[in-house]
Coordinates of C-alpha atoms and ligand atoms in Angstrom, one line a residue:
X1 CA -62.0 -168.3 -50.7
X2 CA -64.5 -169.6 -48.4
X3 CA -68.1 -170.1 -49.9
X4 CA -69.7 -168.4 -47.2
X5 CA -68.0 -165.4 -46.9
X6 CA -68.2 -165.4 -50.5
X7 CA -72.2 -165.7 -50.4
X8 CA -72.6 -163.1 -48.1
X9 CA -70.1 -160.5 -50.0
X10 CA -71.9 -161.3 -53.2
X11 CA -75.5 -160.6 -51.3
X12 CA -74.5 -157.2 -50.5
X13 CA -72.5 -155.9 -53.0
X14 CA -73.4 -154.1 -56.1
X15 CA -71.6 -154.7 -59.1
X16 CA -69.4 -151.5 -60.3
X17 CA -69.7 -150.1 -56.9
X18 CA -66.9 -147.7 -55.9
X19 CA -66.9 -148.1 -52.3
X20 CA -66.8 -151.2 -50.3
X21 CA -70.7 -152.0 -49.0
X22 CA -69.5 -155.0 -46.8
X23 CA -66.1 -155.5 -44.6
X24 CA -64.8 -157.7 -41.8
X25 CA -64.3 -155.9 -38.6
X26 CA -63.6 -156.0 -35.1
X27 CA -62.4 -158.6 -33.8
X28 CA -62.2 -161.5 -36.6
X29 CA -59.7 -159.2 -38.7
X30 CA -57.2 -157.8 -35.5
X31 CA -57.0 -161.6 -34.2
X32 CA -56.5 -162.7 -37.6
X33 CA -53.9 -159.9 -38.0
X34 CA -52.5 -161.7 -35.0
X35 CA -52.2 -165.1 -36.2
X36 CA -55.2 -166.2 -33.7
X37 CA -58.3 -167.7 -34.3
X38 CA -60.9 -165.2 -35.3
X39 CA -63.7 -166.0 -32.9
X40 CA -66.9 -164.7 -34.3
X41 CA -67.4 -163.4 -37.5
X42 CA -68.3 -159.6 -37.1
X43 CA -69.1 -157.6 -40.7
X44 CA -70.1 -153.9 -41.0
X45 CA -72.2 -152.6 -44.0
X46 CA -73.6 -149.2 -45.5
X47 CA -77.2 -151.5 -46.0
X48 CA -79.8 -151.3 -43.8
X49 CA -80.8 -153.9 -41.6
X50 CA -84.1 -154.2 -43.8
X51 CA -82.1 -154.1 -47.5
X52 CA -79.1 -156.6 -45.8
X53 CA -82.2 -159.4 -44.6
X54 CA -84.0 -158.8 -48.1
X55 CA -80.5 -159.4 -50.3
X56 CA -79.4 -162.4 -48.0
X57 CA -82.9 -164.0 -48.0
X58 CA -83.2 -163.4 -51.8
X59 CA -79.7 -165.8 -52.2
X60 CA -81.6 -168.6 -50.0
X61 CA -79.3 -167.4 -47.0
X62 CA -81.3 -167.7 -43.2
X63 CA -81.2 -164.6 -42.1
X64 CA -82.1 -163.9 -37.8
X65 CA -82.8 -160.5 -36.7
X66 CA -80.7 -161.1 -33.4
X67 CA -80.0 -157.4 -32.4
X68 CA -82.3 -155.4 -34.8
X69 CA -82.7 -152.1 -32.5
X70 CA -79.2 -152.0 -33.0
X71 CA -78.7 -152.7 -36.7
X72 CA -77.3 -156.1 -36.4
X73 CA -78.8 -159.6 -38.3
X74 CA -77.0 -162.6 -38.0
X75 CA -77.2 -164.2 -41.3
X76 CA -76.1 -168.1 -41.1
X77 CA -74.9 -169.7 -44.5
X78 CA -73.3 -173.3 -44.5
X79 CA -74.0 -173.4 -40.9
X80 CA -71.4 -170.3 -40.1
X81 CA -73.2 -167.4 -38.4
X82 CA -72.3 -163.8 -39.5
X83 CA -73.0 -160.5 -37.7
X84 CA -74.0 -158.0 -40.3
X85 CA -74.5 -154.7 -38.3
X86 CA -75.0 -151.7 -40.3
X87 CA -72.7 -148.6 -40.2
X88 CA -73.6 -146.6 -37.0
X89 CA -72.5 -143.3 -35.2
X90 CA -73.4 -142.6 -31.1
X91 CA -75.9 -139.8 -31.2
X92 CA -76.0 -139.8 -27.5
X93 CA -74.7 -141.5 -24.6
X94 CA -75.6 -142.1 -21.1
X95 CA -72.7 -143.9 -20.0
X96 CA -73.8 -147.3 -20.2
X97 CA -75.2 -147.7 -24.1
X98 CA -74.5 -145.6 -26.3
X99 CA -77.9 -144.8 -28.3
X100 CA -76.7 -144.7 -32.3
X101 CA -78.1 -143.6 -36.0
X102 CA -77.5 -145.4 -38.9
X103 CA -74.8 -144.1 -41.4
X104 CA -73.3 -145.1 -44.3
X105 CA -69.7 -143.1 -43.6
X106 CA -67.0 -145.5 -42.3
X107 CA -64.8 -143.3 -40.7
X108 CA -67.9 -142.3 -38.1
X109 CA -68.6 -145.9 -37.5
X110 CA -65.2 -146.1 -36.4
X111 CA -64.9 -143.0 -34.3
X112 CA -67.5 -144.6 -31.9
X113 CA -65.9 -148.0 -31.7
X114 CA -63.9 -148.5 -28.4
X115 CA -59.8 -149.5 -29.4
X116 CA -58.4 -148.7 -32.8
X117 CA -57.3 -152.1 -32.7
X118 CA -60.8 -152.9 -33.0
X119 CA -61.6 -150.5 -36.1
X120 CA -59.4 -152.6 -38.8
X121 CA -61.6 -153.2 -41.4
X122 CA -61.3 -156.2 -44.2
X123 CA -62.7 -157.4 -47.3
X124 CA -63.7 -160.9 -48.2
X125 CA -60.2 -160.8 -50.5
X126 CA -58.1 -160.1 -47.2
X127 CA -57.5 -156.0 -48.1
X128 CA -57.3 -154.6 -44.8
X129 CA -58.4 -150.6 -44.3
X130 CA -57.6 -148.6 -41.3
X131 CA -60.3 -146.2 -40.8
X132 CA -58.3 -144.1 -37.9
X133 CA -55.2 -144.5 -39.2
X134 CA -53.9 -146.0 -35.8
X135 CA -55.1 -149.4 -36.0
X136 CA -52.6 -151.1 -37.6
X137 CA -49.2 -149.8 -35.9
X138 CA -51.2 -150.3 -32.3
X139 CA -51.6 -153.5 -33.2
X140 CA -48.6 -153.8 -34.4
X141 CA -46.9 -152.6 -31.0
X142 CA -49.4 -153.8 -28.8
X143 CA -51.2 -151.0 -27.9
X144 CA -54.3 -150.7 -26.8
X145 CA -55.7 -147.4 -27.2
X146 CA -59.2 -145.6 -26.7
X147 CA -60.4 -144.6 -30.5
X148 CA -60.9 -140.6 -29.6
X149 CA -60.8 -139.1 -26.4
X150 CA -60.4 -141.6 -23.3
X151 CA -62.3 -140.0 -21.1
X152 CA -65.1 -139.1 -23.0
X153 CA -64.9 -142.7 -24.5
X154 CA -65.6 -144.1 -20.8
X155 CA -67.9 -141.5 -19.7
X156 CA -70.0 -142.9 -22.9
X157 CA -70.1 -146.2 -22.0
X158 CA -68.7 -147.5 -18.8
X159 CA -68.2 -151.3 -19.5
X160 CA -65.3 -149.6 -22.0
X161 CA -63.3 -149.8 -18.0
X162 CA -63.8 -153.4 -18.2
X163 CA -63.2 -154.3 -22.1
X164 CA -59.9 -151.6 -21.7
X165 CA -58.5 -154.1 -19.3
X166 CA -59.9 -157.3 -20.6
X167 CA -57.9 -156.2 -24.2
X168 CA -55.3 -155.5 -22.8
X169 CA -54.8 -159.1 -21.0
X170 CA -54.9 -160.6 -24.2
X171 CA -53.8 -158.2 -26.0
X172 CA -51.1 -155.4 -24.2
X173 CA -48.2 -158.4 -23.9
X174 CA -45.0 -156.8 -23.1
X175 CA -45.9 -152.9 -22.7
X176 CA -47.1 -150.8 -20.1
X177 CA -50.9 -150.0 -20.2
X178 CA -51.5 -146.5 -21.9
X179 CA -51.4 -143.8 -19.5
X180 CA -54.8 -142.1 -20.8
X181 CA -56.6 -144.9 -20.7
X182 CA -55.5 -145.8 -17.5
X183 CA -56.9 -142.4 -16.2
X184 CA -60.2 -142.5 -17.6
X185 CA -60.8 -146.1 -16.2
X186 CA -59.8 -144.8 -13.1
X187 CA -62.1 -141.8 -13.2
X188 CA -65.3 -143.8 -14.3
X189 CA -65.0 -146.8 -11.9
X190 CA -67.8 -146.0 -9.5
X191 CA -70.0 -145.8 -12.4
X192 CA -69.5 -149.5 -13.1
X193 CA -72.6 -150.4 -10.7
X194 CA -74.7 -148.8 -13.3
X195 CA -74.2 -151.3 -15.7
X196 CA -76.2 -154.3 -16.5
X197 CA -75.1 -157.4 -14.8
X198 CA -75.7 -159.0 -18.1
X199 CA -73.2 -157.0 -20.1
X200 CA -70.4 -157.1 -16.9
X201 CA -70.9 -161.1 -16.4
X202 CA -70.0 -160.9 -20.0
X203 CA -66.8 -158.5 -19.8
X204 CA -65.6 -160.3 -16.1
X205 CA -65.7 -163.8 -17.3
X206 CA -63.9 -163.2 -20.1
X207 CA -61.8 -161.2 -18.0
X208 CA -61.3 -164.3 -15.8
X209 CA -60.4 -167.1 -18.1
X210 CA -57.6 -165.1 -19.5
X211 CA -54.2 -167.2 -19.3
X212 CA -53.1 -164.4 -16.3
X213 CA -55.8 -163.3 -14.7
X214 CA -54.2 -162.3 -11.5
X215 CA -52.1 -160.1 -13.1
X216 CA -55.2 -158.2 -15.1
X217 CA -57.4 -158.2 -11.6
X218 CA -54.6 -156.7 -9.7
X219 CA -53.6 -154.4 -12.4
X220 CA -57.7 -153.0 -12.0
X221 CA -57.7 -152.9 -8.1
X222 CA -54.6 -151.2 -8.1
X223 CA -56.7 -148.4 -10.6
X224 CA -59.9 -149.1 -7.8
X225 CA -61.9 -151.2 -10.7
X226 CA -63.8 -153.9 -9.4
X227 CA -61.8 -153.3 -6.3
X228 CA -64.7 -155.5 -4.3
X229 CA -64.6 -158.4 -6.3
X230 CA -62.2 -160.2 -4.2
X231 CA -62.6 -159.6 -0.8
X232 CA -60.4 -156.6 -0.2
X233 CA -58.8 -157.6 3.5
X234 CA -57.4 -161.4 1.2
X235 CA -57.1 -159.3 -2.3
X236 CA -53.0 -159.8 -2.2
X237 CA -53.3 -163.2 -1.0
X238 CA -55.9 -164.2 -3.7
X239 CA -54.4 -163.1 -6.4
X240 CA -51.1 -165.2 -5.7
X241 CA -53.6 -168.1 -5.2
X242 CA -55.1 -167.6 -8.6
X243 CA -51.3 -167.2 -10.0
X244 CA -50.8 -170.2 -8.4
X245 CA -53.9 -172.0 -9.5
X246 CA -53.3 -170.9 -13.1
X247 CA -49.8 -172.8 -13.4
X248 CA -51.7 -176.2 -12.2
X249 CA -54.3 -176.4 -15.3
X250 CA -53.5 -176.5 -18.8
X251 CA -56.5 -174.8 -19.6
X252 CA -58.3 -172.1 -17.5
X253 CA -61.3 -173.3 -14.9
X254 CA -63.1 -170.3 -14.2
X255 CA -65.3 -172.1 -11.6
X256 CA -62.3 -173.1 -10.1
X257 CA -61.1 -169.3 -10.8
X258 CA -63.8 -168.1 -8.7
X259 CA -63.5 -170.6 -5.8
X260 CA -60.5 -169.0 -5.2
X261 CA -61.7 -165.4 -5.8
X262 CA -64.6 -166.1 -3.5
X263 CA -62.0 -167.0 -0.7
X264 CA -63.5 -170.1 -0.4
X265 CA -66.1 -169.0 1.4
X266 CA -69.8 -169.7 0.2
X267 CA -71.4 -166.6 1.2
X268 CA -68.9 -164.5 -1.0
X269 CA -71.2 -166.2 -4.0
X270 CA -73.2 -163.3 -2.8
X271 CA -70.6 -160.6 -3.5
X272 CA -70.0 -162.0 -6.9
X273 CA -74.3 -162.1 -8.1
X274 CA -73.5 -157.7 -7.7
X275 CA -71.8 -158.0 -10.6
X276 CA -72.1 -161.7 -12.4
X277 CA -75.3 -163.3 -13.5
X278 CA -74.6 -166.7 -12.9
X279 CA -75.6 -169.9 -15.8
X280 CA -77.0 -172.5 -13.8
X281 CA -73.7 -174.9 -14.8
X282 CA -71.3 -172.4 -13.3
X283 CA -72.8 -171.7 -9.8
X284 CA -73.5 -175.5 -9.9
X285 CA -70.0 -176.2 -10.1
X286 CA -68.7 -173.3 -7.9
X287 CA -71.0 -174.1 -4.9
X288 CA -70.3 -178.0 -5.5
X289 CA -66.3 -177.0 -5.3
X290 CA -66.6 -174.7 -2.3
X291 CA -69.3 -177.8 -0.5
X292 CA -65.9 -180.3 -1.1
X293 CA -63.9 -177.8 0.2
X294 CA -65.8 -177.3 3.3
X295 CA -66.4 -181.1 3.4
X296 CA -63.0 -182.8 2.2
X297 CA -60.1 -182.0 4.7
X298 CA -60.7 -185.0 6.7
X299 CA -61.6 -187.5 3.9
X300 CA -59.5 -189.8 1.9
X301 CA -59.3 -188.9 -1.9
X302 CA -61.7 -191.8 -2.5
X303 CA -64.1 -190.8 -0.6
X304 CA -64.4 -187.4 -1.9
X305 CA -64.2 -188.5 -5.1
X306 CA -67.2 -191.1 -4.2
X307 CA -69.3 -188.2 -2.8
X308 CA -68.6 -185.7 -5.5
X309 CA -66.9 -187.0 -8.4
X310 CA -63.8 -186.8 -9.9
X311 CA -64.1 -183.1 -11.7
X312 CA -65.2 -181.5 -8.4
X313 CA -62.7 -183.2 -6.0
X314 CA -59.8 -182.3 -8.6
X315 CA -61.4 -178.5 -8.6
X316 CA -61.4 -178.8 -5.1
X317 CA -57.6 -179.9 -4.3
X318 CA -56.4 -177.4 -6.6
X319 CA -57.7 -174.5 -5.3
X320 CA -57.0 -176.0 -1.7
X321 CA -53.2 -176.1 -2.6
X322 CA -53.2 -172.8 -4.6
X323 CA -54.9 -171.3 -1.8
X324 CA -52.3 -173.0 0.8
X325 CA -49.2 -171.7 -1.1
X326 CA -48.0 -175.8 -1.7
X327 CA -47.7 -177.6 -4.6
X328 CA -50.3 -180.7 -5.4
X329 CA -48.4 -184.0 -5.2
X330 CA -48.7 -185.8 -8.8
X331 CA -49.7 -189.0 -7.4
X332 CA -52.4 -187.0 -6.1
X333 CA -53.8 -185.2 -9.2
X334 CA -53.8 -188.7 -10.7
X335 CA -56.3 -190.4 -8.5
X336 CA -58.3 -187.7 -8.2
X337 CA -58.3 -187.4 -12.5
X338 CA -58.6 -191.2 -12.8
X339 CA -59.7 -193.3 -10.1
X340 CA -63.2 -194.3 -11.0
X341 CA -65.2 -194.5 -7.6
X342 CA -67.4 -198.0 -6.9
X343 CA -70.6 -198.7 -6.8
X344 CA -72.2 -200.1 -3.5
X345 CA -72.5 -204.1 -3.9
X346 CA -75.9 -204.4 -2.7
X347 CA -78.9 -202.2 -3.2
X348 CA -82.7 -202.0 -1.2
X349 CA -83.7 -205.2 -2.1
X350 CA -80.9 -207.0 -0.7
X351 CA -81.9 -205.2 2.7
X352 CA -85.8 -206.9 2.2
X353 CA -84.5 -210.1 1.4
X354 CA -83.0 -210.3 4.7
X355 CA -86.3 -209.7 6.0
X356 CA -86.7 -205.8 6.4
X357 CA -89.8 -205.1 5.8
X358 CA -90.4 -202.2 3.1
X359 CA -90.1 -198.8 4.8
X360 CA -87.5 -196.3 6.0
X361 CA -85.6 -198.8 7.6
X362 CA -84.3 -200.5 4.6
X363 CA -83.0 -196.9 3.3
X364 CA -81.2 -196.2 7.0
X365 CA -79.8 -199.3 6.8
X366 CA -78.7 -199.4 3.3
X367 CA -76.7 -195.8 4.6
X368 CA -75.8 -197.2 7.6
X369 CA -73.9 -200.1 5.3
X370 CA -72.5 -197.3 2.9
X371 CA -71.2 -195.6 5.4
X372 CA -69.3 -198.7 6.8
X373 CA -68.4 -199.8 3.3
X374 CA -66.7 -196.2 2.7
X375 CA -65.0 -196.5 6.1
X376 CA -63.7 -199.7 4.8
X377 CA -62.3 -198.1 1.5
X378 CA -64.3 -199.9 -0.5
X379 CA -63.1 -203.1 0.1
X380 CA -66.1 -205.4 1.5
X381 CA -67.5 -206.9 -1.5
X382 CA -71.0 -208.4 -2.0
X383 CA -71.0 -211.3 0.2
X384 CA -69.3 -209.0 2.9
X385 CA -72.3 -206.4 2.9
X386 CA -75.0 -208.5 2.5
X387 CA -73.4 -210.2 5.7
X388 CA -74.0 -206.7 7.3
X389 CA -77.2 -206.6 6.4
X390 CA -78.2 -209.3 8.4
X391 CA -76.2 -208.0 11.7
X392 CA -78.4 -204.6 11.2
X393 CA -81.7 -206.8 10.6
X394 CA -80.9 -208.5 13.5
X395 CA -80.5 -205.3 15.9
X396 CA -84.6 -204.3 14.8
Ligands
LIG401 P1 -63.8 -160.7 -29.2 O1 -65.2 -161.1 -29.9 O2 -62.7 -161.5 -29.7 O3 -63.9 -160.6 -27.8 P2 -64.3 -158.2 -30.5 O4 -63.4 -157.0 -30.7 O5 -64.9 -158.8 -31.7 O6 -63.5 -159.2 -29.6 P3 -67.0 -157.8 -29.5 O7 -67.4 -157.6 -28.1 O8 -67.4 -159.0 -30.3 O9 -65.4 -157.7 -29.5 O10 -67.4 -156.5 -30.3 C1 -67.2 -156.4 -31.7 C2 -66.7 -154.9 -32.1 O11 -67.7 -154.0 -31.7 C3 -65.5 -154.5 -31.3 O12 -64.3 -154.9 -32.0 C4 -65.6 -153.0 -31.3 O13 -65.2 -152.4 -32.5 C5 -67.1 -152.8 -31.1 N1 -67.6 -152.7 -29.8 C6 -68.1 -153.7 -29.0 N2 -68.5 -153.3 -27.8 C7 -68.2 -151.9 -27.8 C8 -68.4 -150.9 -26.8 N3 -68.9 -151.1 -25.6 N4 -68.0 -149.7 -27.2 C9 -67.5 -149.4 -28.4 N5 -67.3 -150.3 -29.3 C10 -67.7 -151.6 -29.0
LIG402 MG1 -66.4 -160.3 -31.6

């Protein structure tokens, strides 16, 4: 019903035709399936990238050649961006991208897909086909299965390891993971340091804001996956932090996340850029956590919210207590969420109207009052600083 998706079918389908040209798949239609949001909006076509940008653009639709090598525009209409990627079989693999043809044969475009609950195919009328036949009753009992061989699926392309466990996170609730698949993530894991960071930032962090991720990560230790991501001599002990840590926010913080993975220790940052290629944002914030950490345990709540804000010193606390095994007091948590630090009273120019002359002694003194006025919880007012000044003028 939804103009877009209506727009877009229209573009790329023939009147009379037989077969479908255009279909939902991936993700959108299995999360759908599931009663969750879709996320993005993935479509497969028989077109060519070249016919599916020429159609699109002929119906006044914006049409962005984000993967082309690969067969995929994104076409945008009514400011919703669709994936078109055209029909594609693996021609030959080297085990971490698969090199593909174009075809126009469904079935083969499925067979090189990674679960079969990611092969369900649907059309803009909510139809849903089932290439391999499996998709459907997988989904159905939570299942998540390599499409094919396992083994030969992950000796393909080895970031399948990582998406096998990431799917089955979200995905696997309530069985045991399949036994194949299992295997051949087992068998390919050394094979993971071939990959791009790019493409194993994107399958880890996912991995990591899952609602359970301590349960995922041990699951792939246990199988030697990504075994190094945690310190291995704290891996037990880090994982029942991040259990921990998981039951104190509503939603996931994966900065806090990987506070907690890193040990707390800043160097372990290190360990982490071998697999994850850091946004500026996130190492911002997990450096900033693990700095309050380092810097917090003798500091009133105040104070470190004064220092480093409110988000960081709430980051901070948390992963102190999931890290320590105890529970964050309430009271706590509330300051930390709502107590809006001060600003100091007085700034340079009350230090030069009492006679310091312009210089670096007006900024060490201005400190040297900060301090004093953190010391003092915040209390001195105006009158009460400025009063300070004029005891440090007077020692010059
Ligand atoms: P979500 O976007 O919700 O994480 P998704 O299933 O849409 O899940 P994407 O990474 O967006 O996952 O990929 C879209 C589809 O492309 C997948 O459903 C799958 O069919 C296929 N696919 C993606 N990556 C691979 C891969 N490495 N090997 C095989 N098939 C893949
Ligand atoms: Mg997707």
């Amino acid at each position: 019903k939804d103009r877009a998706v209506q727009v877009v079918f229209h573009a790329l389908t023939d009147t009379g035709a037989v077969d479908p040209q255009v279909l939902f798949v991936g993700g959108c239609v299995r999360n759908t399936l599931l009663g969750l949001p879709p996320g993005d909006m993935d479509l497969a076509t028989v077109h060519k990238p070249e016919a599916v940008t020429r159609r699109l653009e002929a119906q006044g639709v914006r049409v962005i050649p984000t993967g082309i090598d690969h067969g995929t525009v994104t076409a945008v209409v009514d400011g919703k961006p669709f994936e078109i990627t055209t029909l594609r079989r693996d021609v030959e693999t080297d085990g971490r991208r698969a090199v593909v043809a174009f075809t126009d044969d469904w079935r083969e475009d499925a067979a090189r897909r990674d679960f079969t609950i990611n092969t369900l195919l649907a059309d803009a009328d909510g139809n849903i086909y089932d290439p391999t036949g499996k998709g459907l009753s997988d989904l159905e009992t939570h299942r998540i299965v390599f499409v094919g061989d396992a083994s030969q699926r992950v000796a393909e392309d080895h970031l399948r390891i990582l998406r096998f466990f990431r799917f089955y996170a979200l995905y696997g609730a309530g069985t045991s993971p399949d036994a194949a698949a299992l295997a051949a993530c087992r068998g390919g894991t050394d094979k993971i340091g071939t990959l791009s960071r790019e493409r194993i930032t994107q399958e880890m962090v996912r991995i990591l804001m899952v609602d359970h991720p301590a349960g995922i990560l041990g699951l792939m230790f246990e199988n030697g996956v990504m075994r190094d991501f945690v310190h291995p001599e704290y891996q037990a002990l880090r994982l029942n932090a991040l259990a921990k840590l998981q039951n104190m926010y509503a939603a996931p913080d994966l900065a806090a996340r990987m506070a907690v993975a890193a040990n707390a220790q800043p160097n372990w940052v290190d360990q982490f850029d071998k697999y994850i290629v850091f946004s500026n944002a996130l190492r911002g914030d997990l450096i900033l956590i693990l700095k309050v950490l380092a810097a917090a345990a003798n500091m009133k709540a105040h104070e470190v919210i004064y220092r480093f804000g409110n988000r960081a010193a709430l980051q901070a606390h948390l992963v102190h207590h999931a890290m320590a095994g105890t529970e964050p007091a309430a009271s706590d948590v509330d300051v930390l969420k709502n107590w809006r630090a001060p600003t100091l009273p007085i700034t340079g120019d009350d230090v030069m109207k009492a006679g310091v002359e312009r210089g670096p002694d007006v900024g060490r003194i201005l400190k040297t009052i900060e301090e004093w006025w953190i010391a003092e919880d915040f209390r001195p007012n105006e009158s009460a600083c400025r009063a300070r000044v004029k005891d440090e003028a007077a020692k010059l």
